Amino acid sequence: MTADPAGVSFGERMATVEFRVAGNAHITVDADVCASCTTRECVTACPANLFAETADGGILFNYEQCFECGTCYMVCNKEGAISWSYPQGGYGVVFRRG
Ligand code: SF4
Ligand code: SF4
C-alpha cells in the first residue's frame, strides 16, 4: 500500500480511527440513479475509499468506516443518488490518538 508524503500508509491512518457501527446505514446510495453517472466523483473523493465501481458498472458502498465528512454528498452531481445523515447518537466515528 502506498504511503502519503508523511510516510504513513492508508491502512495505518485508518487504524488510528475507531468506529462504532450502527445497525442501520446513515448514508444510502441509489444504484438506479448511479447507473447513469459517468463521472463517479464519489469513488475518487471519499477519503475512506468506501465507494467502488463494480465490473458491471454499478457502485458498491459500505458505510461502516465513514468519517462523516460529507464529501461524497458535496461532490455527487446526481440529485437523489446519495441520502446523507449523521449516524444515530452514540454511533459513528470515534477518533483516537495514533
Ligand atoms: S453517488 Fe453520485 S458521484 Fe457516485 S456514482 Fe452515484 S451518482 Fe455518481
Ligand atoms: S461522508 Fe466522507 S467518509 Fe463518509 S462515505 Fe462520504 S466521503 Fe466517504
PDB file of N, CA and C and ligand atoms in Angstrom:
ATOM      1  N   MET A   1       0.839  -1.202   0.000  1.00  0.00           N
ATOM      2  CA  MET A   1       0.000   0.000   0.000  1.00  0.00           C
ATOM      3  C   MET A   1       0.874   1.252   0.000  1.00  0.00           C
ATOM      4  N   THR A   2       0.489   2.267  -0.763  1.00  0.00           N
ATOM      5  CA  THR A   2       1.316   3.476  -0.873  1.00  0.00           C
ATOM      6  C   THR A   2       1.219   4.331   0.379  1.00  0.00           C
ATOM      7  N   ALA A   3       2.333   4.980   0.669  1.00  0.00           N
ATOM      8  CA  ALA A   3       2.374   5.875   1.823  1.00  0.00           C
ATOM      9  C   ALA A   3       2.184   7.309   1.360  1.00  0.00           C
ATOM     10  N   ASP A   4       1.642   8.157   2.206  1.00  0.00           N
ATOM     11  CA  ASP A   4       1.494   9.567   1.865  1.00  0.00           C
ATOM     12  C   ASP A   4       2.821  10.277   2.112  1.00  0.00           C
ATOM     13  N   PRO A   5       2.927  11.598   1.813  1.00  0.00           N
ATOM     14  CA  PRO A   5       4.211  12.298   1.977  1.00  0.00           C
ATOM     15  C   PRO A   5       4.769  12.209   3.390  1.00  0.00           C
ATOM     16  N   ALA A   6       3.937  11.988   4.370  1.00  0.00           N
ATOM     17  CA  ALA A   6       4.414  11.869   5.749  1.00  0.00           C
ATOM     18  C   ALA A   6       4.898  10.451   6.046  1.00  0.00           C
ATOM     19  N   GLY A   7       4.807   9.569   5.054  1.00  0.00           N
ATOM     20  CA  GLY A   7       5.287   8.207   5.240  1.00  0.00           C
ATOM     21  C   GLY A   7       4.306   7.301   5.955  1.00  0.00           C
ATOM     22  N   VAL A   8       3.047   7.714   6.012  1.00  0.00           N
ATOM     23  CA  VAL A   8       2.024   6.915   6.695  1.00  0.00           C
ATOM     24  C   VAL A   8       1.103   6.304   5.643  1.00  0.00           C
ATOM     25  N   SER A   9       0.910   5.024   5.682  1.00  0.00           N
ATOM     26  CA  SER A   9       0.070   4.361   4.683  1.00  0.00           C
ATOM     27  C   SER A   9      -1.402   4.600   4.990  1.00  0.00           C
ATOM     28  N   PHE A  10      -2.235   4.363   3.990  1.00  0.00           N
ATOM     29  CA  PHE A  10      -3.682   4.492   4.184  1.00  0.00           C
ATOM     30  C   PHE A  10      -4.155   3.573   5.307  1.00  0.00           C
ATOM     31  N   GLY A  11      -3.660   2.347   5.302  1.00  0.00           N
ATOM     32  CA  GLY A  11      -4.057   1.389   6.326  1.00  0.00           C
ATOM     33  C   GLY A  11      -3.667   1.836   7.720  1.00  0.00           C
ATOM     34  N   GLU A  12      -2.470   2.434   7.831  1.00  0.00           N
ATOM     35  CA  GLU A  12      -2.017   2.926   9.138  1.00  0.00           C
ATOM     36  C   GLU A  12      -2.888   4.081   9.615  1.00  0.00           C
ATOM     37  N   ARG A  13      -3.281   4.953   8.682  1.00  0.00           N
ATOM     38  CA  ARG A  13      -4.153   6.071   9.069  1.00  0.00           C
ATOM     39  C   ARG A  13      -5.518   5.555   9.510  1.00  0.00           C
ATOM     40  N   MET A  14      -6.049   4.613   8.742  1.00  0.00           N
ATOM     41  CA  MET A  14      -7.368   4.071   9.090  1.00  0.00           C
ATOM     42  C   MET A  14      -7.323   3.375  10.445  1.00  0.00           C
ATOM     43  N   ALA A  15      -6.177   2.797  10.775  1.00  0.00           N
ATOM     44  CA  ALA A  15      -6.045   2.079  12.036  1.00  0.00           C
ATOM     45  C   ALA A  15      -6.061   3.022  13.241  1.00  0.00           C
ATOM     46  N   THR A  16      -5.910   4.342  12.991  1.00  0.00           N
ATOM     47  CA  THR A  16      -5.938   5.291  14.102  1.00  0.00           C
ATOM     48  C   THR A  16      -7.363   5.747  14.414  1.00  0.00           C
ATOM     49  N   VAL A  17      -8.307   5.258  13.652  1.00  0.00           N
ATOM     50  CA  VAL A  17      -9.696   5.685  13.808  1.00  0.00           C
ATOM     51  C   VAL A  17     -10.550   4.505  14.250  1.00  0.00           C
ATOM     52  N   GLU A  18     -11.388   4.767  15.226  1.00  0.00           N
ATOM     53  CA  GLU A  18     -12.280   3.706  15.716  1.00  0.00           C
ATOM     54  C   GLU A  18     -13.714   4.060  15.308  1.00  0.00           C
ATOM     55  N   PHE A  19     -14.471   3.069  14.935  1.00  0.00           N
ATOM     56  CA  PHE A  19     -15.855   3.290  14.517  1.00  0.00           C
ATOM     57  C   PHE A  19     -16.785   2.444  15.386  1.00  0.00           C
ATOM     58  N   ARG A  20     -17.870   3.056  15.822  1.00  0.00           N
ATOM     59  CA  ARG A  20     -18.936   2.278  16.460  1.00  0.00           C
ATOM     60  C   ARG A  20     -20.035   2.145  15.417  1.00  0.00           C
ATOM     61  N   VAL A  21     -20.154   0.972  14.861  1.00  0.00           N
ATOM     62  CA  VAL A  21     -21.008   0.780  13.698  1.00  0.00           C
ATOM     63  C   VAL A  21     -22.460   0.592  14.114  1.00  0.00           C
ATOM     64  N   ALA A  22     -23.319   1.460  13.599  1.00  0.00           N
ATOM     65  CA  ALA A  22     -24.751   1.352  13.859  1.00  0.00           C
ATOM     66  C   ALA A  22     -25.343   0.243  12.989  1.00  0.00           C
ATOM     67  N   GLY A  23     -26.457  -0.280  13.393  1.00  0.00           N
ATOM     68  CA  GLY A  23     -27.091  -1.356  12.634  1.00  0.00           C
ATOM     69  C   GLY A  23     -27.682  -0.883  11.324  1.00  0.00           C
ATOM     70  N   ASN A  24     -28.050   0.386  11.284  1.00  0.00           N
ATOM     71  CA  ASN A  24     -28.629   0.912  10.044  1.00  0.00           C
ATOM     72  C   ASN A  24     -27.695   1.947   9.418  1.00  0.00           C
ATOM     73  N   ALA A  25     -27.656   1.972   8.101  1.00  0.00           N
ATOM     74  CA  ALA A  25     -26.752   2.864   7.376  1.00  0.00           C
ATOM     75  C   ALA A  25     -27.209   4.315   7.480  1.00  0.00           C
ATOM     76  N   HIS A  26     -26.269   5.220   7.763  1.00  0.00           N
ATOM     77  CA  HIS A  26     -26.609   6.653   7.798  1.00  0.00           C
ATOM     78  C   HIS A  26     -26.490   7.294   6.422  1.00  0.00           C
ATOM     79  N   ILE A  27     -25.855   6.581   5.496  1.00  0.00           N
ATOM     80  CA  ILE A  27     -25.771   7.028   4.106  1.00  0.00           C
ATOM     81  C   ILE A  27     -26.263   5.874   3.239  1.00  0.00           C
ATOM     82  N   THR A  28     -27.143   6.198   2.309  1.00  0.00           N
ATOM     83  CA  THR A  28     -27.552   5.176   1.346  1.00  0.00           C
ATOM     84  C   THR A  28     -27.321   5.710  -0.065  1.00  0.00           C
ATOM     85  N   VAL A  29     -27.055   4.803  -0.967  1.00  0.00           N
ATOM     86  CA  VAL A  29     -26.758   5.160  -2.356  1.00  0.00           C
ATOM     87  C   VAL A  29     -27.775   4.450  -3.248  1.00  0.00           C
ATOM     88  N   ASP A  30     -28.398   5.225  -4.116  1.00  0.00           N
ATOM     89  CA  ASP A  30     -29.428   4.693  -5.004  1.00  0.00           C
ATOM     90  C   ASP A  30     -28.775   4.187  -6.293  1.00  0.00           C
ATOM     91  N   ALA A  31     -28.675   2.889  -6.418  1.00  0.00           N
ATOM     92  CA  ALA A  31     -27.984   2.279  -7.561  1.00  0.00           C
ATOM     93  C   ALA A  31     -28.635   2.646  -8.884  1.00  0.00           C
ATOM     94  N   ASP A  32     -29.935   2.856  -8.884  1.00  0.00           N
ATOM     95  CA  ASP A  32     -30.628   3.212 -10.133  1.00  0.00           C
ATOM     96  C   ASP A  32     -30.182   4.584 -10.630  1.00  0.00           C
ATOM     97  N   VAL A  33     -29.982   5.524  -9.702  1.00  0.00           N
ATOM     98  CA  VAL A  33     -29.522   6.859 -10.090  1.00  0.00           C
ATOM     99  C   VAL A  33     -28.059   6.789 -10.532  1.00  0.00           C
ATOM    100  N   CYS A  34     -27.270   6.034  -9.833  1.00  0.00           N
ATOM    101  CA  CYS A  34     -25.834   5.927 -10.140  1.00  0.00           C
ATOM    102  C   CYS A  34     -25.584   5.265 -11.495  1.00  0.00           C
ATOM    103  N   ALA A  35     -26.517   4.457 -11.949  1.00  0.00           N
ATOM    104  CA  ALA A  35     -26.309   3.718 -13.195  1.00  0.00           C
ATOM    105  C   ALA A  35     -26.021   4.642 -14.373  1.00  0.00           C
ATOM    106  N   SER A  36     -26.566   5.863 -14.352  1.00  0.00           N
ATOM    107  CA  SER A  36     -26.364   6.783 -15.473  1.00  0.00           C
ATOM    108  C   SER A  36     -25.247   7.786 -15.207  1.00  0.00           C
ATOM    109  N   CYS A  37     -24.515   7.602 -14.115  1.00  0.00           N
ATOM    110  CA  CYS A  37     -23.421   8.524 -13.761  1.00  0.00           C
ATOM    111  C   CYS A  37     -22.135   8.075 -14.470  1.00  0.00           C
ATOM    112  N   THR A  38     -21.537   8.968 -15.199  1.00  0.00           N
ATOM    113  CA  THR A  38     -20.312   8.619 -15.924  1.00  0.00           C
ATOM    114  C   THR A  38     -19.059   9.169 -15.250  1.00  0.00           C
ATOM    115  N   THR A  39     -19.226  10.042 -14.264  1.00  0.00           N
ATOM    116  CA  THR A  39     -18.067  10.724 -13.686  1.00  0.00           C
ATOM    117  C   THR A  39     -17.555  10.090 -12.394  1.00  0.00           C
ATOM    118  N   ARG A  40     -18.439   9.512 -11.604  1.00  0.00           N
ATOM    119  CA  ARG A  40     -18.060   8.744 -10.407  1.00  0.00           C
ATOM    120  C   ARG A  40     -17.169   9.527  -9.424  1.00  0.00           C
ATOM    121  N   GLU A  41     -17.557  10.732  -9.138  1.00  0.00           N
ATOM    122  CA  GLU A  41     -16.769  11.562  -8.222  1.00  0.00           C
ATOM    123  C   GLU A  41     -16.610  10.919  -6.846  1.00  0.00           C
ATOM    124  N   CYS A  42     -17.631  10.214  -6.395  1.00  0.00           N
ATOM    125  CA  CYS A  42     -17.596   9.617  -5.060  1.00  0.00           C
ATOM    126  C   CYS A  42     -16.411   8.662  -4.905  1.00  0.00           C
ATOM    127  N   VAL A  43     -16.077   7.952  -5.974  1.00  0.00           N
ATOM    128  CA  VAL A  43     -15.018   6.937  -5.898  1.00  0.00           C
ATOM    129  C   VAL A  43     -13.664   7.594  -5.607  1.00  0.00           C
ATOM    130  N   THR A  44     -13.391   8.718  -6.248  1.00  0.00           N
ATOM    131  CA  THR A  44     -12.093   9.377  -6.050  1.00  0.00           C
ATOM    132  C   THR A  44     -12.108  10.311  -4.844  1.00  0.00           C
ATOM    133  N   ALA A  45     -13.273  10.820  -4.465  1.00  0.00           N
ATOM    134  CA  ALA A  45     -13.306  11.852  -3.422  1.00  0.00           C
ATOM    135  C   ALA A  45     -13.392  11.294  -1.997  1.00  0.00           C
ATOM    136  N   CYS A  46     -13.961  10.141  -1.813  1.00  0.00           N
ATOM    137  CA  CYS A  46     -14.142   9.628  -0.443  1.00  0.00           C
ATOM    138  C   CYS A  46     -12.784   9.312   0.189  1.00  0.00           C
ATOM    139  N   PRO A  47     -12.425   9.975   1.280  1.00  0.00           N
ATOM    140  CA  PRO A  47     -11.114   9.744   1.891  1.00  0.00           C
ATOM    141  C   PRO A  47     -10.977   8.371   2.529  1.00  0.00           C
ATOM    142  N   ALA A  48     -12.078   7.698   2.741  1.00  0.00           N
ATOM    143  CA  ALA A  48     -12.023   6.372   3.347  1.00  0.00           C
ATOM    144  C   ALA A  48     -12.167   5.252   2.310  1.00  0.00           C
ATOM    145  N   ASN A  49     -12.219   5.624   1.033  1.00  0.00           N
ATOM    146  CA  ASN A  49     -12.321   4.638  -0.057  1.00  0.00           C
ATOM    147  C   ASN A  49     -13.534   3.719   0.103  1.00  0.00           C
ATOM    148  N   LEU A  50     -14.684   4.299   0.398  1.00  0.00           N
ATOM    149  CA  LEU A  50     -15.855   3.474   0.669  1.00  0.00           C
ATOM    150  C   LEU A  50     -16.731   3.233  -0.558  1.00  0.00           C
ATOM    151  N   PHE A  51     -16.427   3.902  -1.651  1.00  0.00           N
ATOM    152  CA  PHE A  51     -17.170   3.685  -2.899  1.00  0.00           C
ATOM    153  C   PHE A  51     -16.277   2.918  -3.868  1.00  0.00           C
ATOM    154  N   ALA A  52     -16.834   1.941  -4.541  1.00  0.00           N
ATOM    155  CA  ALA A  52     -16.060   1.184  -5.529  1.00  0.00           C
ATOM    156  C   ALA A  52     -16.938   0.858  -6.720  1.00  0.00           C
ATOM    157  N   GLU A  53     -16.371   0.943  -7.898  1.00  0.00           N
ATOM    158  CA  GLU A  53     -17.098   0.564  -9.097  1.00  0.00           C
ATOM    159  C   GLU A  53     -17.063  -0.949  -9.240  1.00  0.00           C
ATOM    160  N   THR A  54     -18.180  -1.507  -9.627  1.00  0.00           N
ATOM    161  CA  THR A  54     -18.229  -2.948  -9.856  1.00  0.00           C
ATOM    162  C   THR A  54     -17.973  -3.237 -11.330  1.00  0.00           C
ATOM    163  N   ALA A  55     -17.681  -4.489 -11.632  1.00  0.00           N
ATOM    164  CA  ALA A  55     -17.340  -4.874 -13.007  1.00  0.00           C
ATOM    165  C   ALA A  55     -18.486  -4.588 -13.969  1.00  0.00           C
ATOM    166  N   ASP A  56     -19.715  -4.632 -13.470  1.00  0.00           N
ATOM    167  CA  ASP A  56     -20.861  -4.397 -14.360  1.00  0.00           C
ATOM    168  C   ASP A  56     -21.282  -2.929 -14.400  1.00  0.00           C
ATOM    169  N   GLY A  57     -20.425  -2.047 -13.869  1.00  0.00           N
ATOM    170  CA  GLY A  57     -20.700  -0.614 -13.964  1.00  0.00           C
ATOM    171  C   GLY A  57     -21.502  -0.051 -12.811  1.00  0.00           C
ATOM    172  N   GLY A  58     -21.769  -0.854 -11.810  1.00  0.00           N
ATOM    173  CA  GLY A  58     -22.518  -0.370 -10.652  1.00  0.00           C
ATOM    174  C   GLY A  58     -21.593   0.269  -9.624  1.00  0.00           C
ATOM    175  N   ILE A  59     -22.183   0.667  -8.513  1.00  0.00           N
ATOM    176  CA  ILE A  59     -21.414   1.268  -7.412  1.00  0.00           C
ATOM    177  C   ILE A  59     -21.677   0.472  -6.141  1.00  0.00           C
ATOM    178  N   LEU A  60     -20.587   0.118  -5.484  1.00  0.00           N
ATOM    179  CA  LEU A  60     -20.665  -0.608  -4.218  1.00  0.00           C
ATOM    180  C   LEU A  60     -20.328   0.387  -3.116  1.00  0.00           C
ATOM    181  N   PHE A  61     -21.115   0.434  -2.064  1.00  0.00           N
ATOM    182  CA  PHE A  61     -20.854   1.380  -0.974  1.00  0.00           C
ATOM    183  C   PHE A  61     -20.974   0.674   0.361  1.00  0.00           C
ATOM    184  N   ASN A  62     -20.053   1.022   1.269  1.00  0.00           N
ATOM    185  CA  ASN A  62     -20.063   0.460   2.613  1.00  0.00           C
ATOM    186  C   ASN A  62     -19.962   1.599   3.622  1.00  0.00           C
ATOM    187  N   TYR A  63     -20.947   1.758   4.457  1.00  0.00           N
ATOM    188  CA  TYR A  63     -20.999   2.913   5.369  1.00  0.00           C
ATOM    189  C   TYR A  63     -20.173   2.723   6.644  1.00  0.00           C
ATOM    190  N   GLU A  64     -19.667   1.530   6.892  1.00  0.00           N
ATOM    191  CA  GLU A  64     -19.167   1.199   8.226  1.00  0.00           C
ATOM    192  C   GLU A  64     -17.928   1.963   8.668  1.00  0.00           C
ATOM    193  N   GLN A  65     -17.075   2.405   7.744  1.00  0.00           N
ATOM    194  CA  GLN A  65     -15.871   3.143   8.143  1.00  0.00           C
ATOM    195  C   GLN A  65     -15.927   4.586   7.645  1.00  0.00           C
ATOM    196  N   CYS A  66     -17.107   5.139   7.693  1.00  0.00           N
ATOM    197  CA  CYS A  66     -17.329   6.504   7.194  1.00  0.00           C
ATOM    198  C   CYS A  66     -16.848   7.538   8.206  1.00  0.00           C
ATOM    199  N   PHE A  67     -16.109   8.548   7.696  1.00  0.00           N
ATOM    200  CA  PHE A  67     -15.601   9.641   8.543  1.00  0.00           C
ATOM    201  C   PHE A  67     -16.662  10.715   8.817  1.00  0.00           C
ATOM    202  N   GLU A  68     -17.808  10.614   8.154  1.00  0.00           N
ATOM    203  CA  GLU A  68     -18.886  11.614   8.302  1.00  0.00           C
ATOM    204  C   GLU A  68     -18.447  12.993   7.825  1.00  0.00           C
ATOM    205  N   CYS A  69     -17.606  13.021   6.809  1.00  0.00           N
ATOM    206  CA  CYS A  69     -17.086  14.302   6.321  1.00  0.00           C
ATOM    207  C   CYS A  69     -18.047  14.993   5.365  1.00  0.00           C
ATOM    208  N   GLY A  70     -18.942  14.238   4.731  1.00  0.00           N
ATOM    209  CA  GLY A  70     -19.910  14.842   3.809  1.00  0.00           C
ATOM    210  C   GLY A  70     -19.386  15.071   2.404  1.00  0.00           C
ATOM    211  N   THR A  71     -18.161  14.680   2.134  1.00  0.00           N
ATOM    212  CA  THR A  71     -17.563  14.937   0.818  1.00  0.00           C
ATOM    213  C   THR A  71     -18.357  14.277  -0.311  1.00  0.00           C
ATOM    214  N   CYS A  72     -18.760  13.043  -0.125  1.00  0.00           N
ATOM    215  CA  CYS A  72     -19.483  12.338  -1.186  1.00  0.00           C
ATOM    216  C   CYS A  72     -20.763  13.085  -1.552  1.00  0.00           C
ATOM    217  N   TYR A  73     -21.445  13.571  -0.558  1.00  0.00           N
ATOM    218  CA  TYR A  73     -22.706  14.297  -0.791  1.00  0.00           C
ATOM    219  C   TYR A  73     -22.442  15.602  -1.538  1.00  0.00           C
ATOM    220  N   MET A  74     -21.316  16.240  -1.215  1.00  0.00           N
ATOM    221  CA  MET A  74     -20.974  17.517  -1.845  1.00  0.00           C
ATOM    222  C   MET A  74     -20.547  17.336  -3.305  1.00  0.00           C
ATOM    223  N   VAL A  75     -19.810  16.293  -3.600  1.00  0.00           N
ATOM    224  CA  VAL A  75     -19.261  16.157  -4.951  1.00  0.00           C
ATOM    225  C   VAL A  75     -20.214  15.461  -5.923  1.00  0.00           C
ATOM    226  N   CYS A  76     -21.155  14.714  -5.425  1.00  0.00           N
ATOM    227  CA  CYS A  76     -22.076  13.981  -6.301  1.00  0.00           C
ATOM    228  C   CYS A  76     -22.953  14.975  -7.067  1.00  0.00           C
ATOM    229  N   ASN A  77     -23.043  14.765  -8.370  1.00  0.00           N
ATOM    230  CA  ASN A  77     -23.813  15.704  -9.194  1.00  0.00           C
ATOM    231  C   ASN A  77     -25.150  15.141  -9.656  1.00  0.00           C
ATOM    232  N   LYS A  78     -25.588  14.072  -9.026  1.00  0.00           N
ATOM    233  CA  LYS A  78     -26.869  13.462  -9.405  1.00  0.00           C
ATOM    234  C   LYS A  78     -27.855  13.594  -8.249  1.00  0.00           C
ATOM    235  N   GLU A  79     -28.880  14.333  -8.470  1.00  0.00           N
ATOM    236  CA  GLU A  79     -29.923  14.528  -7.457  1.00  0.00           C
ATOM    237  C   GLU A  79     -30.491  13.186  -7.006  1.00  0.00           C
ATOM    238  N   GLY A  80     -30.520  12.955  -5.710  1.00  0.00           N
ATOM    239  CA  GLY A  80     -31.140  11.756  -5.173  1.00  0.00           C
ATOM    240  C   GLY A  80     -30.254  10.525  -5.125  1.00  0.00           C
ATOM    241  N   ALA A  81     -29.013  10.635  -5.626  1.00  0.00           N
ATOM    242  CA  ALA A  81     -28.145   9.457  -5.617  1.00  0.00           C
ATOM    243  C   ALA A  81     -27.719   9.088  -4.195  1.00  0.00           C
ATOM    244  N   ILE A  82     -27.424  10.119  -3.393  1.00  0.00           N
ATOM    245  CA  ILE A  82     -26.953   9.874  -2.029  1.00  0.00           C
ATOM    246  C   ILE A  82     -27.934  10.475  -1.033  1.00  0.00           C
ATOM    247  N   SER A  83     -28.345   9.673  -0.094  1.00  0.00           N
ATOM    248  CA  SER A  83     -29.121  10.172   1.046  1.00  0.00           C
ATOM    249  C   SER A  83     -28.188  10.169   2.237  1.00  0.00           C
ATOM    250  N   TRP A  84     -27.952  11.328   2.815  1.00  0.00           N
ATOM    251  CA  TRP A  84     -26.888  11.504   3.803  1.00  0.00           C
ATOM    252  C   TRP A  84     -27.445  12.016   5.119  1.00  0.00           C
ATOM    253  N   SER A  85     -27.016  11.422   6.203  1.00  0.00           N
ATOM    254  CA  SER A  85     -27.328  11.962   7.534  1.00  0.00           C
ATOM    255  C   SER A  85     -26.225  11.488   8.476  1.00  0.00           C
ATOM    256  N   TYR A  86     -26.175  12.064   9.666  1.00  0.00           N
ATOM    257  CA  TYR A  86     -25.218  11.574  10.651  1.00  0.00           C
ATOM    258  C   TYR A  86     -25.752  10.279  11.257  1.00  0.00           C
ATOM    259  N   PRO A  87     -24.859   9.426  11.758  1.00  0.00           N
ATOM    260  CA  PRO A  87     -25.320   8.202  12.423  1.00  0.00           C
ATOM    261  C   PRO A  87     -26.144   8.544  13.667  1.00  0.00           C
ATOM    262  N   GLN A  88     -26.941   7.602  14.113  1.00  0.00           N
ATOM    263  CA  GLN A  88     -27.725   7.815  15.325  1.00  0.00           C
ATOM    264  C   GLN A  88     -26.784   8.023  16.514  1.00  0.00           C
ATOM    265  N   GLY A  89     -27.269   8.682  17.547  1.00  0.00           N
ATOM    266  CA  GLY A  89     -26.452   9.034  18.706  1.00  0.00           C
ATOM    267  C   GLY A  89     -25.682   7.851  19.281  1.00  0.00           C
ATOM    268  N   GLY A  90     -24.393   8.089  19.576  1.00  0.00           N
ATOM    269  CA  GLY A  90     -23.567   7.048  20.179  1.00  0.00           C
ATOM    270  C   GLY A  90     -22.859   6.174  19.171  1.00  0.00           C
ATOM    271  N   TYR A  91     -23.162   6.385  17.863  1.00  0.00           N
ATOM    272  CA  TYR A  91     -22.530   5.568  16.820  1.00  0.00           C
ATOM    273  C   TYR A  91     -21.748   6.456  15.863  1.00  0.00           C
ATOM    274  N   GLY A  92     -20.920   5.792  15.065  1.00  0.00           N
ATOM    275  CA  GLY A  92     -20.161   6.505  14.061  1.00  0.00           C
ATOM    276  C   GLY A  92     -18.683   6.565  14.399  1.00  0.00           C
ATOM    277  N   VAL A  93     -18.037   7.601  13.890  1.00  0.00           N
ATOM    278  CA  VAL A  93     -16.586   7.676  14.015  1.00  0.00           C
ATOM    279  C   VAL A  93     -16.166   8.150  15.407  1.00  0.00           C
ATOM    280  N   VAL A  94     -15.118   7.528  15.921  1.00  0.00           N
ATOM    281  CA  VAL A  94     -14.532   7.916  17.203  1.00  0.00           C
ATOM    282  C   VAL A  94     -13.031   8.080  16.966  1.00  0.00           C
ATOM    283  N   PHE A  95     -12.548   9.298  16.981  1.00  0.00           N
ATOM    284  CA  PHE A  95     -11.115   9.499  16.739  1.00  0.00           C
ATOM    285  C   PHE A  95     -10.343   9.125  17.997  1.00  0.00           C
ATOM    286  N   ARG A  96      -9.219   8.539  17.792  1.00  0.00           N
ATOM    287  CA  ARG A  96      -8.360   8.221  18.924  1.00  0.00           C
ATOM    288  C   ARG A  96      -6.934   8.618  18.569  1.00  0.00           C
ATOM    289  N   ARG A  97      -6.072   8.729  19.526  1.00  0.00           N
ATOM    290  CA  ARG A  97      -4.701   9.130  19.255  1.00  0.00           C
ATOM    291  C   ARG A  97      -3.955   8.020  18.556  1.00  0.00           C
ATOM    292  N   GLY A  98      -3.065   8.433  17.608  1.00  0.00           N
ATOM    293  CA  GLY A  98      -2.335   7.457  16.814  1.00  0.00           C
ATOM    294  C   GLY A  98      -1.278   6.734  17.590  1.00  0.00           C
TER     295      GLY A  98
HETATM  296  S1  SF4 B   1     -23.001   8.532  -5.772  1.00  0.00           S
HETATM  297 FE1  SF4 B   1     -23.111  10.269  -7.198  1.00  0.00          FE
HETATM  298  S2  SF4 B   1     -20.989  10.501  -7.976  1.00  0.00           S
HETATM  299 FE2  SF4 B   1     -21.159   8.460  -7.060  1.00  0.00          FE
HETATM  300  S3  SF4 B   1     -21.700   7.091  -8.780  1.00  0.00           S
HETATM  301 FE3  SF4 B   1     -23.608   7.728  -7.777  1.00  0.00          FE
HETATM  302  S4  SF4 B   1     -24.297   9.495  -8.946  1.00  0.00           S
HETATM  303 FE4  SF4 B   1     -22.126   9.201  -9.434  1.00  0.00          FE
HETATM  304  S1  SF4 B   2     -19.112  11.102   4.361  1.00  0.00           S
HETATM  305 FE1  SF4 B   2     -16.917  11.169   3.777  1.00  0.00          FE
HETATM  306  S2  SF4 B   2     -16.032   9.247   4.532  1.00  0.00           S
HETATM  307 FE2  SF4 B   2     -18.269   9.021   4.580  1.00  0.00          FE
HETATM  308  S3  SF4 B   2     -18.760   7.998   2.662  1.00  0.00           S
HETATM  309 FE3  SF4 B   2     -18.957  10.215   2.310  1.00  0.00          FE
HETATM  310  S4  SF4 B   2     -16.955  10.892   1.556  1.00  0.00           S
HETATM  311 FE4  SF4 B   2     -16.685   8.856   2.440  1.00  0.00          FE
END
